[in-house]
Amino acid sequence: MATVGQGFKNFVGNFVGHLKNTLKSWLFGNLAKAGITLPETIDAKGIFHLAVQILGITYQNIRSLIVGKVGDGGEEAMGVAEKTVEIVQKVSTEGPQGLWEEAKDKLASMRDTVIGSIIGWVRNTIIVQAVTRLLGMFTPVGAIIEAGRGIYNTIMFFVQKANEIASLANAIFESITNIAQRRLGPAASYIESTLGKGLTLSIGFLAKYIGLGGIPEKIKEIIAKVKKPVDTAVGKVTGWIADKVKFIVAKIKGGVDKAKSLFSKDKEMEEWEKKNPEKAAEVARGLAEIDELEKAKVVDDEIALEDAESIAKTVQSKHSVFKKVEAVGEEDRLIYKYTVNPSAMKRTRFRLKRRTPSASYELYKQIALKLEVAVQWPENPPLRTKDDRSELRHLLYNAILSKYKGNLKDLDNDVLSSGVIPSELNKMRGNIFELWVQENVPGVSHEKRRPTFKVPAGDEIRKRFADGFRAEGNTLIEAKAIQEPRRPSSGEIKQMVDYRRIIEENIPWIYFDENGMKTELTFKEIHYVFNNERIAKAWADDITKNVQVRYQIFVGSDEWKA
C-alpha cells in the first residue's frame, strides 16, 4: 500500500509536467461534451477559437458592430463589402475565427493566461483534494472512513470507465514483482508514469472520487475571463474594417471630401480632391459604376479582358472627369488604369480587380498537376464566354471525380480540406463535392437541374437552391465542403431556416420537364452531407436548432450521429 501511495504522491509532485503533456486531450475532451467545436491546436489561435464560442461572439455580432461604427449608410455599404472586401468575406464565411490574423498581435499572451489558470485550478481543486483522501485509504482507520465516503462515486466511475480504468489496475498489479523484490522506487515510478500517460482518466477518476462535477463549465468560465482582451482586439479590428467600409459609403453617396480612390491613395490625389471636390465626387461615381457593370460579366471572380475593356470605354465616355480609362491584363490579374483631367495629374491611378480567364485556365492546369490527375486540355481553348470557361472547369472536375471515385477520405485530404484550390476559388470545392455526392452517395438523383424554391421574405421573394434530392422519396440534399472546421455563417443559418420553412409550409419546387409538362414536388426531410466528421460536428448543433424538422447528417454516404 505504501508503494501505491508513493506513486500517487509522485504524481502530485510532478503534476504540472504531466498535465502540460496531456492537457490537450483532457481539456478538449471535456469541452467537446459541452458542445464546443474544438480547434486543431492548443496555441493562441486555438484558444481564440474556443474563446469566441464561449463568449458567444458570432459573425452577426461583428457585422452589427461594424455597421454601428460606420453610421449612416453602413448597412448598405456592408452588403457591398461582403462581396468585395477580402477581410469581410473571410469573416462572413469563417465566422469570428476569420479575425485571427488581424487580432493575433493583441492576444499573444492569451494562451499562457488560460492554460496557467486551468492547470492551477485542476491541481488545487481536483488533484490535491482527491489524493489527500486516497492517501487516507492506505491507513487502517482511514480505509474504513474513506471507503464509506467515496464508495458510491467510485463504483459509478468504475461502471462508466471499466475499460479505461483497467490500465491503472494493471499498473498496480504489474508492480507486484518490484514490490516483492523490495524495489519500491521503480514500482512507485511505474504507477506515476501510468497516471501521467492516462491523465484524462486519472483526472476523471479523482474528480469523481471527491464528487466534483461541472468540469466543462469551470473550464468555460476560466476561458471566459479573457473576455476583456478579446473584446478589445475585436473592437480594434472591427474599427479598422469599418474604415474600409466608410470608403464604400462615400462611393455610394458620391461624397466629396471622403470619396478618395480606394486603391490609389496618395498626397497628390488628396490635394487634387480638395481643390476639385465636384470632380472628386465624379471619380467616385465612375469607379462605383465599374463595380456595377461588372456584375453581369464576372463569373467565379474572373472577367474576360474584352468585357473589361468594354466596361472601361463605357465609363470613360459617361464620365468626362476621366481623361482615359483602360483595362490591362498584368501577370495573373486584370487592372483598370485611369488618368484624371486635367493632364497636370502626372501619375496614372489604378484599380486592382479580377483574374483574367487566361490566368484562371493556367490555375486549373496547376491544380491538375498538383493532384496528378490527367486532363485532356484542348489546344488554344476559347475563353470568351461563360460556357467556354465552364467547360474547362468541368474537364478538371471530371478528372478529379474519376480519381477519387468512392474515396471521400482521400478526396477530402487531397482536395477539399487542402490548400491546392486557392481560397478565392472556394466555389470549386463546393462544385466538386456536389458532383461527388451525386455520383457516389446511393439514391441521390443525377438530375442536372437543382431544386429551386421561392421563399417569401417580407415584401420580397427569396430564391433558395438545394444541391440535389433523393431519386426516391421526398428528401432534399445539401452538400457542404468546407476547408476548416467552423460554425455556420449568418447566411448559412438563414439557409437552414429557409429549409425548415420549405418543409413545414410545403413550398413546392415547380419545374417543366423536357416535354413541357409542369411538375410540382414537395419535400418532407433534408439530408446535410459533409466532407468530413469535423465539419459535421461543428455544424450539428446549429442544424438541430435551426432546421428543427426532419433531418439527418451524413459524412459522404455514411450517416453521422453526435
Coordinates of C-alpha atoms in Angstrom, one line a residue:
M1 CA 0.0 0.0 0.0
A2 CA 2.9 2.4 0.8
T3 CA 4.2 1.9 -2.8
V4 CA 0.9 2.7 -4.3
G5 CA 0.6 5.7 -2.1
Q6 CA 4.1 6.8 -3.1
G7 CA 3.1 6.6 -6.7
F8 CA 0.2 8.9 -6.1
K9 CA 2.5 11.3 -4.2
N10 CA 5.0 11.4 -7.0
F11 CA 2.1 12.1 -9.5
V12 CA 1.0 15.2 -7.5
G13 CA 4.6 16.4 -7.2
N14 CA 5.2 16.2 -10.9
F15 CA 1.6 17.1 -11.9
V16 CA 2.3 20.3 -13.9
G17 CA 4.7 18.5 -16.2
H18 CA 2.3 15.6 -16.7
L19 CA -0.6 18.0 -17.3
K20 CA 1.2 20.1 -19.9
N21 CA 1.9 17.0 -21.9
T22 CA -1.6 15.7 -21.9
L23 CA -3.7 18.8 -21.3
K24 CA -5.0 18.9 -24.9
S25 CA -6.8 15.6 -24.8
W26 CA -8.2 16.2 -21.3
L27 CA -9.3 19.8 -21.9
F28 CA -10.6 19.2 -25.4
G29 CA -12.5 16.1 -24.4
N30 CA -14.3 17.9 -21.6
L31 CA -15.2 20.9 -23.8
A32 CA -16.5 18.7 -26.6
K33 CA -19.0 17.3 -24.1
A34 CA -20.2 20.9 -23.6
G35 CA -20.9 21.4 -27.3
I36 CA -17.8 23.4 -28.1
T37 CA -16.2 22.9 -31.6
L38 CA -12.5 22.1 -31.0
P39 CA -9.5 23.7 -32.7
E40 CA -6.7 21.7 -34.3
T41 CA -4.1 23.0 -31.9
I42 CA -3.8 24.4 -28.4
D43 CA -1.8 27.5 -29.4
A44 CA -3.0 31.1 -29.1
K45 CA -5.1 30.7 -32.2
G46 CA -6.8 27.6 -30.8
I47 CA -7.6 29.4 -27.5
F48 CA -9.1 32.3 -29.5
H49 CA -11.2 29.7 -31.4
L50 CA -12.5 28.4 -28.1
A51 CA -13.0 31.9 -26.6
V52 CA -15.2 33.4 -29.3
Q53 CA -17.5 30.4 -29.0
I54 CA -17.7 30.5 -25.2
L55 CA -18.2 34.3 -25.3
G56 CA -20.9 34.0 -27.9
I57 CA -19.2 36.1 -30.5
T58 CA -20.8 35.5 -33.9
Y59 CA -20.4 37.0 -37.3
Q60 CA -23.8 38.7 -36.8
N61 CA -22.4 40.4 -33.7
I62 CA -19.3 41.5 -35.6
R63 CA -21.3 42.7 -38.5
S64 CA -23.6 44.8 -36.3
L65 CA -20.6 46.3 -34.6
I66 CA -19.1 47.4 -37.9
V67 CA -22.3 48.8 -39.2
G68 CA -22.7 50.8 -36.0
K69 CA -19.2 52.2 -36.3
V70 CA -19.8 53.2 -39.9
G71 CA -23.0 55.1 -39.1
D72 CA -25.3 56.3 -41.9
G73 CA -25.3 54.1 -44.9
G74 CA -23.4 51.4 -43.1
E75 CA -25.9 48.6 -43.7
E76 CA -25.9 49.1 -47.5
A77 CA -22.2 49.5 -47.6
M78 CA -21.7 46.4 -45.5
G79 CA -23.7 44.4 -48.1
V80 CA -21.2 45.6 -50.8
A81 CA -18.2 44.8 -48.6
E82 CA -19.4 41.3 -48.1
K83 CA -19.0 40.8 -51.8
T84 CA -15.8 42.8 -52.4
V85 CA -13.7 43.4 -49.3
E86 CA -11.4 40.4 -48.6
I87 CA -11.3 40.6 -44.8
V88 CA -15.1 41.0 -44.7
Q89 CA -15.6 38.0 -47.0
K90 CA -13.2 36.0 -44.8
V91 CA -15.1 36.7 -41.6
S92 CA -18.5 36.2 -43.2
T93 CA -17.5 32.7 -44.3
E94 CA -15.2 31.6 -41.4
G95 CA -17.0 33.4 -38.6
P96 CA -15.1 35.3 -35.8
Q97 CA -12.1 33.0 -36.4
G98 CA -11.5 34.9 -39.6
L99 CA -10.3 37.9 -37.5
W100 CA -7.4 36.0 -36.0
E101 CA -4.6 37.2 -38.4
E102 CA -5.5 40.8 -37.7
A103 CA -6.0 40.3 -33.9
K104 CA -3.2 37.9 -33.0
D105 CA -0.6 40.6 -32.2
K106 CA -3.0 41.9 -29.5
L107 CA -3.6 38.4 -28.0
A108 CA -0.1 36.9 -27.9
S109 CA -0.2 36.2 -24.1
M110 CA -3.7 34.7 -24.1
R111 CA -2.7 31.1 -24.3
D112 CA -0.4 31.3 -21.3
T113 CA -3.0 33.1 -19.2
V114 CA -5.7 30.5 -19.9
I115 CA -3.5 27.4 -19.7
G116 CA -1.9 28.6 -16.5
S117 CA -5.3 29.2 -14.9
I118 CA -6.6 25.8 -15.9
I119 CA -3.5 24.0 -14.6
G120 CA -3.8 25.8 -11.3
W121 CA -7.4 25.0 -10.9
V122 CA -7.1 21.3 -11.7
R123 CA -4.1 20.9 -9.4
N124 CA -5.6 22.7 -6.4
T125 CA -9.2 21.7 -6.8
I126 CA -9.1 18.1 -8.0
I127 CA -5.7 16.6 -7.5
V128 CA -4.7 17.8 -4.1
Q129 CA -8.2 17.1 -2.5
A130 CA -8.6 13.7 -4.2
V131 CA -5.0 12.4 -3.4
T132 CA -5.3 13.6 0.2
R133 CA -8.4 11.4 0.5
L134 CA -6.8 8.5 -1.4
L135 CA -3.8 8.5 0.9
G136 CA -6.1 8.2 3.9
M137 CA -7.2 4.8 2.5
F138 CA -3.7 3.4 3.0
T139 CA -4.0 3.5 6.8
P140 CA -6.3 1.0 8.6
V141 CA -8.7 3.6 10.1
G142 CA -8.6 5.8 7.0
A143 CA -9.5 3.0 4.8
I144 CA -12.8 2.4 6.6
I145 CA -13.8 6.1 6.7
E146 CA -12.8 6.9 3.1
A147 CA -14.4 3.7 1.8
G148 CA -17.7 4.7 3.2
R149 CA -17.4 8.3 2.0
G150 CA -16.3 7.6 -1.6
I151 CA -17.9 4.2 -2.3
Y152 CA -20.8 5.4 -4.4
N153 CA -18.8 7.8 -6.6
T154 CA -16.0 5.2 -7.1
I155 CA -18.4 2.4 -8.1
M156 CA -20.1 4.7 -10.6
F157 CA -16.8 5.7 -12.1
F158 CA -15.7 2.1 -12.5
V159 CA -19.0 1.2 -14.2
Q160 CA -18.6 4.2 -16.6
K161 CA -14.9 3.7 -17.2
A162 CA -14.4 0.0 -16.9
N163 CA -12.2 -0.4 -19.9
E164 CA -10.0 2.6 -19.3
I165 CA -9.6 2.1 -15.6
A166 CA -8.1 -1.4 -16.3
S167 CA -4.8 0.4 -17.3
L168 CA -4.5 1.8 -13.8
A169 CA -5.2 -1.5 -12.2
N170 CA -2.6 -3.2 -14.5
A171 CA 0.0 -0.7 -13.4
I172 CA -0.5 -1.7 -9.8
F173 CA -0.6 -5.4 -10.4
E174 CA 2.4 -5.3 -12.8
S175 CA 4.3 -3.6 -10.0
I176 CA 3.9 -6.6 -7.6
T177 CA 7.1 -8.2 -8.7
N178 CA 9.1 -5.0 -8.0
I179 CA 7.3 -4.7 -4.6
A180 CA 8.0 -8.3 -3.7
Q181 CA 11.7 -7.8 -4.5
R182 CA 11.7 -4.6 -2.3
R183 CA 12.3 -2.4 -5.4
L184 CA 9.8 0.1 -4.3
G185 CA 11.1 3.1 -6.2
P186 CA 10.6 1.5 -9.7
A187 CA 7.1 0.3 -8.6
A188 CA 6.0 3.8 -7.5
S189 CA 7.6 5.3 -10.6
Y190 CA 5.6 2.9 -12.8
I191 CA 2.4 3.8 -11.1
E192 CA 3.2 7.6 -11.5
S193 CA 4.0 7.1 -15.2
T194 CA 0.7 5.3 -15.9
L195 CA -1.2 8.1 -14.1
G196 CA 0.7 10.7 -16.2
K197 CA 0.1 8.9 -19.5
G198 CA -3.6 8.3 -18.7
L199 CA -4.1 11.7 -17.3
T200 CA -7.6 12.1 -18.8
L201 CA -8.7 9.0 -17.0
S202 CA -6.8 10.0 -13.8
I203 CA -8.4 13.4 -13.5
G204 CA -11.8 12.0 -14.2
F205 CA -11.3 9.3 -11.6
L206 CA -10.1 11.8 -8.9
A207 CA -12.8 14.3 -9.7
K208 CA -15.5 11.6 -9.5
Y209 CA -14.0 10.3 -6.3
I210 CA -14.4 13.6 -4.5
G211 CA -17.8 14.1 -6.1
L212 CA -16.8 17.1 -8.2
G213 CA -18.9 17.8 -11.4
G214 CA -19.3 20.6 -13.9
I215 CA -15.7 20.4 -15.1
P216 CA -16.5 21.6 -18.7
E217 CA -18.4 24.6 -17.2
K218 CA -15.5 25.5 -15.0
I219 CA -13.1 25.4 -18.0
K220 CA -15.5 27.6 -20.0
E221 CA -15.6 30.0 -17.0
I222 CA -11.8 30.3 -17.0
I223 CA -11.6 30.9 -20.7
A224 CA -14.4 33.5 -20.4
K225 CA -12.0 35.5 -18.2
V226 CA -10.1 36.6 -21.4
K227 CA -13.3 38.5 -22.5
K228 CA -11.7 41.9 -22.0
P229 CA -8.6 41.4 -24.2
V230 CA -10.7 39.5 -26.8
D231 CA -13.3 42.3 -26.8
T232 CA -10.5 44.9 -27.1
A233 CA -8.9 43.1 -30.0
V234 CA -12.2 42.5 -31.8
G235 CA -13.1 46.2 -31.3
K236 CA -9.8 47.4 -32.8
V237 CA -10.1 45.1 -35.8
T238 CA -13.7 46.0 -36.5
G239 CA -12.8 49.6 -36.3
W240 CA -10.1 49.0 -39.0
I241 CA -12.7 47.2 -41.1
A242 CA -15.2 50.0 -40.5
D243 CA -12.8 52.5 -42.0
K244 CA -12.7 50.4 -45.2
V245 CA -16.5 50.3 -45.3
K246 CA -16.7 54.1 -44.8
F247 CA -14.9 54.5 -48.2
I248 CA -17.7 52.4 -49.8
V249 CA -20.3 54.7 -48.1
A250 CA -18.5 57.6 -49.7
K251 CA -18.6 56.0 -53.1
I252 CA -22.3 55.1 -52.8
K253 CA -23.2 58.7 -51.8
G254 CA -20.8 60.3 -54.2
G255 CA -19.2 62.1 -51.2
V256 CA -16.9 65.0 -51.9
D257 CA -14.2 65.1 -49.2
K258 CA -14.3 61.4 -48.4
A259 CA -14.5 59.9 -51.9
K260 CA -10.9 59.0 -52.2
S261 CA -9.6 56.3 -54.6
L262 CA -9.8 53.1 -52.6
F263 CA -6.8 51.7 -54.4
S264 CA -4.5 54.6 -55.1
K265 CA -4.4 57.0 -52.1
D266 CA -1.5 59.5 -52.2
K267 CA -0.8 63.1 -51.3
E268 CA -1.1 64.4 -54.9
M269 CA -4.6 62.8 -55.2
E270 CA -5.7 64.2 -51.9
E271 CA -4.6 67.7 -52.8
W272 CA -6.4 67.5 -56.1
E273 CA -9.6 66.3 -54.4
K274 CA -9.5 69.3 -52.1
K275 CA -9.2 71.7 -55.0
N276 CA -11.7 69.9 -57.2
P277 CA -14.4 68.5 -54.9
E278 CA -17.0 68.1 -57.7
K279 CA -14.6 66.2 -59.9
A280 CA -13.6 64.0 -57.0
A281 CA -17.2 63.0 -56.5
E282 CA -17.5 62.2 -60.2
V283 CA -14.4 60.0 -59.9
A284 CA -16.1 58.1 -57.1
R285 CA -19.2 57.6 -59.1
G286 CA -17.3 56.4 -62.1
L287 CA -15.4 53.8 -60.0
A288 CA -18.7 52.7 -58.5
E289 CA -20.1 52.2 -62.0
I290 CA -17.2 49.9 -62.9
D291 CA -18.4 47.6 -60.0
E292 CA -22.0 47.8 -61.1
L293 CA -21.2 46.9 -64.8
E294 CA -19.0 44.0 -63.8
K295 CA -21.8 42.2 -62.0
A296 CA -23.2 40.9 -65.3
K297 CA -19.8 39.8 -66.5
V298 CA -17.9 38.3 -63.6
V299 CA -18.0 34.5 -63.0
D300 CA -16.0 32.8 -60.2
D301 CA -14.1 36.1 -59.6
E302 CA -12.9 36.3 -63.2
I303 CA -13.8 38.5 -66.2
A304 CA -12.8 38.3 -69.8
L305 CA -10.4 41.1 -70.9
E306 CA -12.8 42.0 -73.7
D307 CA -15.6 42.6 -71.3
A308 CA -13.4 44.7 -69.0
E309 CA -12.3 46.8 -72.0
S310 CA -15.9 47.4 -72.9
I311 CA -16.7 48.5 -69.4
A312 CA -13.7 50.8 -69.3
K313 CA -14.8 52.5 -72.6
T314 CA -18.4 52.9 -71.2
V315 CA -17.2 54.6 -68.0
Q316 CA -14.8 56.9 -69.8
S317 CA -17.5 58.0 -72.2
K318 CA -20.0 58.7 -69.5
H319 CA -17.7 60.5 -67.1
S320 CA -15.8 63.4 -68.6
V321 CA -13.7 63.6 -65.5
F322 CA -11.6 60.7 -66.8
K323 CA -9.0 61.6 -69.4
K324 CA -8.5 57.8 -70.0
V325 CA -9.8 54.5 -68.6
E326 CA -8.3 51.3 -69.8
A327 CA -8.4 47.6 -68.7
V328 CA -5.0 45.8 -68.8
G329 CA -4.1 42.2 -68.0
E330 CA -0.9 42.2 -65.8
E331 CA 0.5 38.9 -64.8
D332 CA -2.4 36.9 -63.4
R333 CA -4.7 39.9 -62.7
L334 CA -6.7 42.4 -64.5
I335 CA -6.2 46.1 -63.6
Y336 CA -8.3 49.1 -64.5
K337 CA -6.0 52.1 -65.1
Y338 CA -7.3 55.6 -65.2
T339 CA -6.0 59.2 -65.5
V340 CA -8.0 62.2 -64.4
N341 CA -8.4 65.5 -66.2
P342 CA -6.6 67.9 -66.2
S343 CA -3.4 66.4 -67.6
A344 CA -1.5 68.1 -64.8
M345 CA -2.2 64.9 -62.8
K346 CA 1.0 63.2 -63.7
R347 CA 0.7 59.7 -62.4
T348 CA -1.8 57.0 -63.6
R349 CA -4.1 55.7 -60.9
F350 CA -5.1 52.1 -61.0
R351 CA -7.6 49.7 -59.5
L352 CA -6.8 46.1 -58.9
K353 CA -9.7 43.9 -59.9
R354 CA -10.3 40.4 -61.2
R355 CA -8.4 37.4 -62.6
T356 CA -8.4 37.1 -66.3
P357 CA -9.8 33.9 -67.8
S358 CA -6.4 33.0 -69.2
A359 CA -5.0 33.3 -65.7
S360 CA -7.8 31.0 -64.4
Y361 CA -7.1 28.5 -67.1
E362 CA -3.4 28.3 -66.0
L363 CA -4.6 27.9 -62.4
Y364 CA -6.8 25.0 -63.4
K365 CA -3.8 23.3 -65.1
Q366 CA -1.7 23.9 -61.9
I367 CA -4.4 22.2 -59.8
A368 CA -4.4 19.2 -62.1
L369 CA -0.6 18.9 -61.9
K370 CA -0.6 19.1 -58.1
L371 CA -3.3 16.4 -57.8
E372 CA -1.6 14.3 -60.5
V373 CA -4.9 13.9 -62.5
A374 CA -4.8 13.5 -66.3
V375 CA -6.9 16.1 -68.1
Q376 CA -7.2 16.3 -71.9
W377 CA -6.9 20.0 -72.2
P378 CA -7.8 21.4 -75.7
E379 CA -5.2 23.4 -77.6
N380 CA -5.8 27.1 -77.5
P381 CA -9.3 26.8 -75.9
P382 CA -11.8 29.7 -76.4
L383 CA -12.2 31.7 -73.2
R384 CA -14.6 34.4 -74.3
T385 CA -17.9 33.1 -72.9
K386 CA -19.1 31.7 -69.6
D387 CA -19.8 28.4 -71.3
D388 CA -16.3 28.2 -72.6
R389 CA -14.8 28.7 -69.2
S390 CA -17.3 26.3 -67.5
E391 CA -16.4 23.6 -70.0
L392 CA -12.7 23.8 -68.9
R393 CA -13.6 23.7 -65.2
H394 CA -15.7 20.5 -65.8
L395 CA -12.8 18.8 -67.6
L396 CA -10.9 19.3 -64.3
Y397 CA -13.9 18.2 -62.2
N398 CA -14.4 15.0 -64.2
A399 CA -10.7 14.0 -63.9
I400 CA -10.8 14.6 -60.1
L401 CA -14.1 12.7 -59.7
S402 CA -12.6 9.8 -61.7
K403 CA -9.5 9.6 -59.5
Y404 CA -11.5 9.8 -56.2
K405 CA -14.5 7.7 -57.1
G406 CA -15.8 6.1 -53.9
N407 CA -12.9 7.6 -51.8
L408 CA -14.1 10.5 -49.8
K409 CA -11.3 10.3 -47.3
D410 CA -8.6 11.0 -49.9
L411 CA -10.7 13.5 -51.8
D412 CA -11.1 15.4 -48.6
N413 CA -7.4 15.2 -47.6
D414 CA -6.1 16.0 -51.1
V415 CA -8.6 18.4 -52.5
L416 CA -11.4 19.7 -50.2
S417 CA -9.5 20.4 -47.0
S418 CA -6.2 21.1 -48.6
G419 CA -4.8 24.3 -50.0
V420 CA -4.5 23.0 -53.5
I421 CA -7.5 25.1 -54.5
P422 CA -7.0 28.8 -53.7
S423 CA -9.4 30.4 -51.2
E424 CA -10.9 32.7 -53.9
L425 CA -12.0 29.6 -55.8
N426 CA -13.9 28.1 -52.8
K427 CA -16.9 27.7 -55.1
M428 CA -15.0 25.0 -57.0
R429 CA -14.7 23.0 -53.7
G430 CA -18.4 23.0 -53.4
N431 CA -19.0 22.1 -57.1
I432 CA -16.6 19.2 -56.9
F433 CA -18.2 17.8 -53.7
E434 CA -21.8 18.2 -55.1
L435 CA -20.8 16.2 -58.1
W436 CA -19.1 13.6 -56.0
V437 CA -22.2 13.2 -53.8
Q438 CA -24.3 12.8 -56.9
E439 CA -22.1 10.0 -58.3
N440 CA -21.2 8.2 -55.0
V441 CA -24.0 8.6 -52.5
P442 CA -26.7 5.9 -53.1
G443 CA -30.1 7.2 -54.0
V444 CA -29.1 10.8 -54.9
S445 CA -30.6 11.9 -58.2
H446 CA -28.3 12.7 -61.2
E447 CA -30.8 15.3 -62.3
K448 CA -28.8 18.4 -63.5
R449 CA -31.4 20.9 -62.6
R450 CA -31.3 21.8 -58.9
P451 CA -34.4 22.1 -56.7
T452 CA -35.4 25.7 -56.6
F453 CA -37.8 27.3 -54.2
K454 CA -39.4 30.8 -53.8
V455 CA -39.4 31.6 -50.1
P456 CA -41.5 34.6 -49.0
A457 CA -39.2 37.1 -47.1
G458 CA -41.3 40.1 -46.1
D459 CA -42.2 42.1 -49.2
E460 CA -39.7 40.1 -51.3
I461 CA -39.4 36.6 -52.6
R462 CA -36.0 34.9 -51.9
K463 CA -34.8 32.1 -54.2
R464 CA -33.3 29.1 -52.5
F465 CA -31.4 26.4 -54.4
A466 CA -30.8 23.0 -52.9
D467 CA -27.8 20.8 -54.1
G468 CA -30.0 17.8 -55.0
F469 CA -32.6 15.4 -53.9
R470 CA -33.1 11.7 -53.4
A471 CA -34.3 10.0 -56.5
E472 CA -36.9 8.1 -54.5
G473 CA -38.7 9.8 -51.6
N474 CA -39.2 13.4 -50.6
T475 CA -35.7 14.3 -49.3
L476 CA -33.6 17.3 -50.2
I477 CA -29.7 17.2 -50.3
E478 CA -27.5 20.0 -49.0
A479 CA -23.8 19.2 -49.6
K480 CA -21.2 21.2 -47.7
A481 CA -17.5 21.0 -48.5
I482 CA -15.7 23.3 -46.0
Q483 CA -11.9 23.5 -45.7
E484 CA -11.5 24.2 -41.9
P485 CA -13.9 23.4 -39.1
R486 CA -16.2 26.3 -38.3
R487 CA -19.7 27.0 -37.3
P488 CA -22.2 28.2 -40.0
S489 CA -22.2 31.8 -41.1
S490 CA -25.2 34.0 -40.7
G491 CA -26.1 33.4 -44.3
E492 CA -25.9 29.6 -43.8
I493 CA -28.1 29.9 -40.7
K494 CA -30.6 31.8 -42.8
Q495 CA -30.5 29.0 -45.3
M496 CA -31.3 26.4 -42.6
V497 CA -34.3 28.5 -41.5
D498 CA -35.5 28.6 -45.1
Y499 CA -35.2 24.8 -45.4
R500 CA -37.4 24.5 -42.3
R501 CA -40.0 26.7 -43.9
I502 CA -39.8 24.9 -47.3
I503 CA -40.6 21.6 -45.5
E504 CA -43.1 22.9 -42.9
E505 CA -45.0 25.0 -45.3
N506 CA -44.8 22.6 -48.2
I507 CA -43.3 25.2 -50.5
P508 CA -43.0 23.4 -53.9
W509 CA -40.3 23.0 -56.4
I510 CA -42.0 23.8 -59.7
Y511 CA -40.3 23.0 -63.0
F512 CA -41.1 21.9 -66.5
D513 CA -39.7 18.7 -68.0
E514 CA -38.3 18.3 -71.5
N515 CA -41.9 17.7 -72.8
G516 CA -43.1 21.0 -71.3
M517 CA -45.1 19.2 -68.6
K518 CA -45.4 21.1 -65.3
T519 CA -44.2 19.2 -62.2
E520 CA -44.5 20.2 -58.6
L521 CA -42.5 18.4 -55.8
T522 CA -42.7 19.0 -52.1
F523 CA -40.2 17.6 -49.6
K524 CA -40.5 16.2 -46.1
E525 CA -36.9 15.9 -45.0
I526 CA -33.4 17.2 -45.6
H527 CA -30.1 15.5 -45.5
Y528 CA -26.9 17.5 -44.8
V529 CA -23.9 15.8 -46.4
F530 CA -20.4 16.9 -45.2
N531 CA -16.9 16.3 -46.4
N532 CA -15.6 15.1 -43.1
E533 CA -16.6 14.4 -39.5
R534 CA -15.0 17.5 -38.1
I535 CA -17.2 19.8 -40.2
A536 CA -20.3 17.7 -39.4
K537 CA -19.6 18.0 -35.6
A538 CA -19.1 21.8 -35.9
W539 CA -22.5 22.2 -37.6
A540 CA -24.6 19.6 -35.8
D541 CA -26.0 21.8 -33.0
D542 CA -26.9 24.7 -35.4
I543 CA -28.7 22.3 -37.7
T544 CA -30.7 20.9 -34.8
K545 CA -31.5 24.4 -33.6
N546 CA -32.5 26.0 -36.9
V547 CA -33.7 23.2 -39.2
Q548 CA -35.8 21.6 -36.4
V549 CA -37.9 19.5 -38.9
R550 CA -36.9 16.0 -40.0
Y551 CA -33.2 15.9 -41.0
Q552 CA -30.2 13.6 -41.0
I553 CA -26.5 14.4 -41.1
F554 CA -24.1 12.4 -43.3
V555 CA -20.3 12.3 -43.9
G556 CA -20.3 11.2 -47.5
S557 CA -22.7 8.2 -47.7
D558 CA -22.4 7.3 -44.0
E559 CA -24.9 8.6 -41.5
W560 CA -23.2 10.6 -38.7
K561 CA -24.6 11.0 -35.2
A562 CA -23.2 13.1 -32.4

